[in-house]
Coordinates of C-alpha atoms in Angstrom, one line a residue:
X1 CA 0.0 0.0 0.0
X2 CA 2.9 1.9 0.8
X3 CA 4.5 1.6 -2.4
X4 CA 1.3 2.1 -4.7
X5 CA 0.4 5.3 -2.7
X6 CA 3.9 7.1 -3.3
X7 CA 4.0 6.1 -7.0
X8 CA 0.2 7.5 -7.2
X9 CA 1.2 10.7 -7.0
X10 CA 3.6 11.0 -9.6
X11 CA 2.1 12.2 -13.1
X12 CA 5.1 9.7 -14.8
X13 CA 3.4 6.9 -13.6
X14 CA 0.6 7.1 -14.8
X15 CA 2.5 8.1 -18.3
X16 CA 4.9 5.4 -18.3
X17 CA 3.2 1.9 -18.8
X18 CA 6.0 0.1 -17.2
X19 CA 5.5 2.4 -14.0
X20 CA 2.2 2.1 -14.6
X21 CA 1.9 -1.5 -14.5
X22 CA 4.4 -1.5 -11.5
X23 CA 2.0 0.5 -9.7
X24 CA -1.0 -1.2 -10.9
X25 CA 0.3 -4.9 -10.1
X26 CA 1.4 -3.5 -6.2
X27 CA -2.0 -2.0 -5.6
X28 CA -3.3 -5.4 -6.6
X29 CA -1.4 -7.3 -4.0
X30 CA -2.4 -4.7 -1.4
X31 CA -6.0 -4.5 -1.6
X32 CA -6.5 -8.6 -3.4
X33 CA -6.9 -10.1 0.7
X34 CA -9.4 -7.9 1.3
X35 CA -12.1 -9.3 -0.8
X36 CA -11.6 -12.4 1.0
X37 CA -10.3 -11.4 4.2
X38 CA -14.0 -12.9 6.1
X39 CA -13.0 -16.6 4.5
X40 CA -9.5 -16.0 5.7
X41 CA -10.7 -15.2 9.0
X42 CA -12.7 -18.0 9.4
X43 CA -9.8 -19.8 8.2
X44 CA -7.7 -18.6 11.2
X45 CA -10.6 -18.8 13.7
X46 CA -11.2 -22.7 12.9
X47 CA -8.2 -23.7 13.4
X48 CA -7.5 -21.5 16.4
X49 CA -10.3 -23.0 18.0
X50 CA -9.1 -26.8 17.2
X51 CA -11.0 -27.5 14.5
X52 CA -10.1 -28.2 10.7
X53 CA -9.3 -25.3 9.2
X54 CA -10.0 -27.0 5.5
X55 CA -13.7 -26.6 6.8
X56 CA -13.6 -22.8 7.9
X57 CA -11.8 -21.7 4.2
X58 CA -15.2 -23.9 3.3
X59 CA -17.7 -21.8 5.3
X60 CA -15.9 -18.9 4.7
X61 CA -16.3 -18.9 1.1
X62 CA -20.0 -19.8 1.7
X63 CA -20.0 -16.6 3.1
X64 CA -19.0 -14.8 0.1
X65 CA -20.5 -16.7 -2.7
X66 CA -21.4 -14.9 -5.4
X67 CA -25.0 -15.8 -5.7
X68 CA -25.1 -13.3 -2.7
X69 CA -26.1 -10.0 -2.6
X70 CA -23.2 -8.1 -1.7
X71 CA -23.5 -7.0 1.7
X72 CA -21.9 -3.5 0.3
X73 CA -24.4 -3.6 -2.4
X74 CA -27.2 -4.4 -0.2
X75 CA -26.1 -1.7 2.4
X76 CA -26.5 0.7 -0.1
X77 CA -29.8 -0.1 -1.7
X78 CA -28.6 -0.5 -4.8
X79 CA -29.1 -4.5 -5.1
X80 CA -32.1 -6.4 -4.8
X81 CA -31.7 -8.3 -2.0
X82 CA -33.4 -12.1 -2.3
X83 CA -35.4 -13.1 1.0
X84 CA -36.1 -17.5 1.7
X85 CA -38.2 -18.5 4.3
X86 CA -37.2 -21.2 6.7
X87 CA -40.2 -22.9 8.9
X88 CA -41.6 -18.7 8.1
X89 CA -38.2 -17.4 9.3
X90 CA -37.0 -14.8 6.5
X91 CA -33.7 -15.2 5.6
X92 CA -31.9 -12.7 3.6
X93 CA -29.2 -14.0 0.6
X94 CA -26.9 -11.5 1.6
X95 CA -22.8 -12.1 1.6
X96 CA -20.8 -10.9 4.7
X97 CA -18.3 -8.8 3.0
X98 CA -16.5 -6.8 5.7
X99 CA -18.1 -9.4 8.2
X100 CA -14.8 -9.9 10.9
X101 CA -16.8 -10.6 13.7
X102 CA -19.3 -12.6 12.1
X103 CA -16.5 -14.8 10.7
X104 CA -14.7 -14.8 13.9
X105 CA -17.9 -16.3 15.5
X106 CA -18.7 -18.7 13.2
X107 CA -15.2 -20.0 13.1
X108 CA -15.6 -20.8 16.5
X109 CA -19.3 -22.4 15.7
X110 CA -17.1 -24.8 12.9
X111 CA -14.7 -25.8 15.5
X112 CA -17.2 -26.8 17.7
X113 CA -18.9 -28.5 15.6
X114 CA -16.1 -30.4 13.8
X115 CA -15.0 -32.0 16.9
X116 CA -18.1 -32.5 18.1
X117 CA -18.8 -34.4 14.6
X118 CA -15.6 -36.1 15.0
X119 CA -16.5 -37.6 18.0
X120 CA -20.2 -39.4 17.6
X121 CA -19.9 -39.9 13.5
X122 CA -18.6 -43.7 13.4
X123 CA -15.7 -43.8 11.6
X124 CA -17.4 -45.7 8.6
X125 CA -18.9 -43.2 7.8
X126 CA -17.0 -40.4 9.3
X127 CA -15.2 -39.1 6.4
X128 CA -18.2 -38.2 5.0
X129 CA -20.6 -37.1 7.4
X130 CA -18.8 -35.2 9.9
X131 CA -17.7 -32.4 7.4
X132 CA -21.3 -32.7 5.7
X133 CA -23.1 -31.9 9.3
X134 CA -20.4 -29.3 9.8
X135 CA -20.8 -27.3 7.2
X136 CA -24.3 -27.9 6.4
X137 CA -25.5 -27.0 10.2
X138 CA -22.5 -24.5 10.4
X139 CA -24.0 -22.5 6.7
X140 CA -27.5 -23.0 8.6
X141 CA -26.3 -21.2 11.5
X142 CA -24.6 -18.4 9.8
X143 CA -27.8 -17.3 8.0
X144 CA -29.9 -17.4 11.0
X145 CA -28.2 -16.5 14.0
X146 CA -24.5 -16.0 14.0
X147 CA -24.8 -13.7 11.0
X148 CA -27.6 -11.4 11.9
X149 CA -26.2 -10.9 15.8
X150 CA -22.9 -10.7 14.7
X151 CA -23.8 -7.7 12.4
X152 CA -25.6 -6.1 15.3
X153 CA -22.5 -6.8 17.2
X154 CA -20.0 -5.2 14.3
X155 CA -21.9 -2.5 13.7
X156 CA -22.8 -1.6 17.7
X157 CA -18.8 -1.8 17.9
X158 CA -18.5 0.9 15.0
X159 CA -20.7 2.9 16.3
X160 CA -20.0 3.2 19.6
X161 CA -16.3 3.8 18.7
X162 CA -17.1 6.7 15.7
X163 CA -19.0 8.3 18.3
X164 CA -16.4 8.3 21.2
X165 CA -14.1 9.5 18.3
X166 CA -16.9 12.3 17.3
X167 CA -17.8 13.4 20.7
X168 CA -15.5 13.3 23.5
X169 CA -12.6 14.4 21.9
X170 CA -9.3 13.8 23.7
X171 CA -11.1 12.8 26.7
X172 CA -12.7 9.3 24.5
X173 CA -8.8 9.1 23.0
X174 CA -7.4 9.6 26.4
X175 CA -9.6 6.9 27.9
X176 CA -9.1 4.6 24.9
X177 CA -5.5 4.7 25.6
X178 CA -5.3 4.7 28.5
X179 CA -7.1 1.5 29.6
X180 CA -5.4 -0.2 26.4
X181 CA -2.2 -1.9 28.1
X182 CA -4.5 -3.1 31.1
X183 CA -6.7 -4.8 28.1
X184 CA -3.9 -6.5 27.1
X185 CA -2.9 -8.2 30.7
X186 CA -6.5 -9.3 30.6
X187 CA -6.2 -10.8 27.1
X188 CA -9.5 -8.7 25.9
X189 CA -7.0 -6.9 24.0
X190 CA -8.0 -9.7 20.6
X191 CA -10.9 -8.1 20.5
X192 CA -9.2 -4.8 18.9
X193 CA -8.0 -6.5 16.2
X194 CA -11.5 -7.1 14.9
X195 CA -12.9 -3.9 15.8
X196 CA -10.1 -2.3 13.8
X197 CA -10.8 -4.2 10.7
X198 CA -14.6 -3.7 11.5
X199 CA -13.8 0.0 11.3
X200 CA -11.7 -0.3 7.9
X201 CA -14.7 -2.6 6.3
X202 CA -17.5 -0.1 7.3
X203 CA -15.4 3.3 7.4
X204 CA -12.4 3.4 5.6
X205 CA -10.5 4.5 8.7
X206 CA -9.0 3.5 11.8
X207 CA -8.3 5.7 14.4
X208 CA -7.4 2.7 16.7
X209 CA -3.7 2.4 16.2
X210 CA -2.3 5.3 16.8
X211 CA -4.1 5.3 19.7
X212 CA -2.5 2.1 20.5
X213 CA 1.0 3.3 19.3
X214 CA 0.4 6.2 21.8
X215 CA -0.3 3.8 24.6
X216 CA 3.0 1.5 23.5
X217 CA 5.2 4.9 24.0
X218 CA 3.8 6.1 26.9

């Protein structure tokens, strides 16, 4: 990102096609993960958690398939967003683009659920069943409850931080970094991580880490 946004600024690149294409192949290898980063985080999370990460790449590209809406899309209005009804429970076919939390918490529902499987599938059959029932029962679960609380949860986070940001000033920043190295002896300090790539997904900002470099130095 670094490189593409120093060569951006220089007329000759855009000029000069083999500047060009340098600048054009590095902003490609900076932004490509994002598209992708919920699978990769469900990735991670799975096998954090114990599980087989094969299967949380699998749910996490669930999550993005492109028969979705995009959540992006969606957010803006300018998609038709398809609604299913399960047992009368509307379900909306929406993707979870920019969805960290929700793919941290179903991660952890795919762990769970692997082992689980792992344990009471016999092994006749297990090869087959105990990644069917995983991913099946996970992609279930994403669409009805992880998904839809962990959006309330993502977006509550976003909030709540843009408007500590917006309103209290130094005072919200003080606080913020002041408390941060005590989060980190607890080990509630994971929970940044997410809420800083929450804030990129829905904002395009983070005012996080400096905050956090702030609280390093001090």
């Amino acid at each position: 990102m670094g490189i593409t946004g120093v060569l951006s600024n220089y007329p000759i690149v855009k000029e000069n096609e083999t500047l060009y294409a340098i600048n054009r192949l590095a902003s490609l290898a900076s932004t490509g993960i994002f598209a992708i980063l919920p699978m990769v985080v469900c990735y991670s999370a799975v096998k954090r958690y114990g599980g087989n990460s094969v299967l949380g790449m699998v749910v996490g590209a669930i999550m993005l398939d492109s028969s979705l809406a995009n959540a992006y899309s969606a957010a803006s209005g300018t998609v038709h967003v398809k609604v299913i009804h399960l047992f009368g429970l509307p379900i909306e076919m929406v993707g979870f683009q920019g969805g960290i939390l929700v793919a941290l918490m179903i991660g952890f529902v795919v762990a769970k659920l692997d082992i689980y499987f792992n344990k009471v599938v016999p092994n006749s059959v297990k090869l087959l069943l105990a990644p069917l029932f995983t991913v099946f029962l996970s992609t279930l679960l994403s669409f009805t409850v992880v998904g839809p609380v962990g959006r309330i949860l993502s977006h509550g986070l976003t909030s709540r931080l843009v408007w500590s940001a917006e309103n209290l000033g130094f005072v919200g920043y003080a606080l913020f970094a002041g408390v941060q190295q005590l989060l980190v002896i607890t080990g509630l300090h994971h929970i940044i991580g997410a809420a800083e790539a929450q804030l990129l997904a829905d904002t395009k900002h983070n005012f996080i880490n400096p905050l956090m470099s702030v609280a390093l130095i001090g």
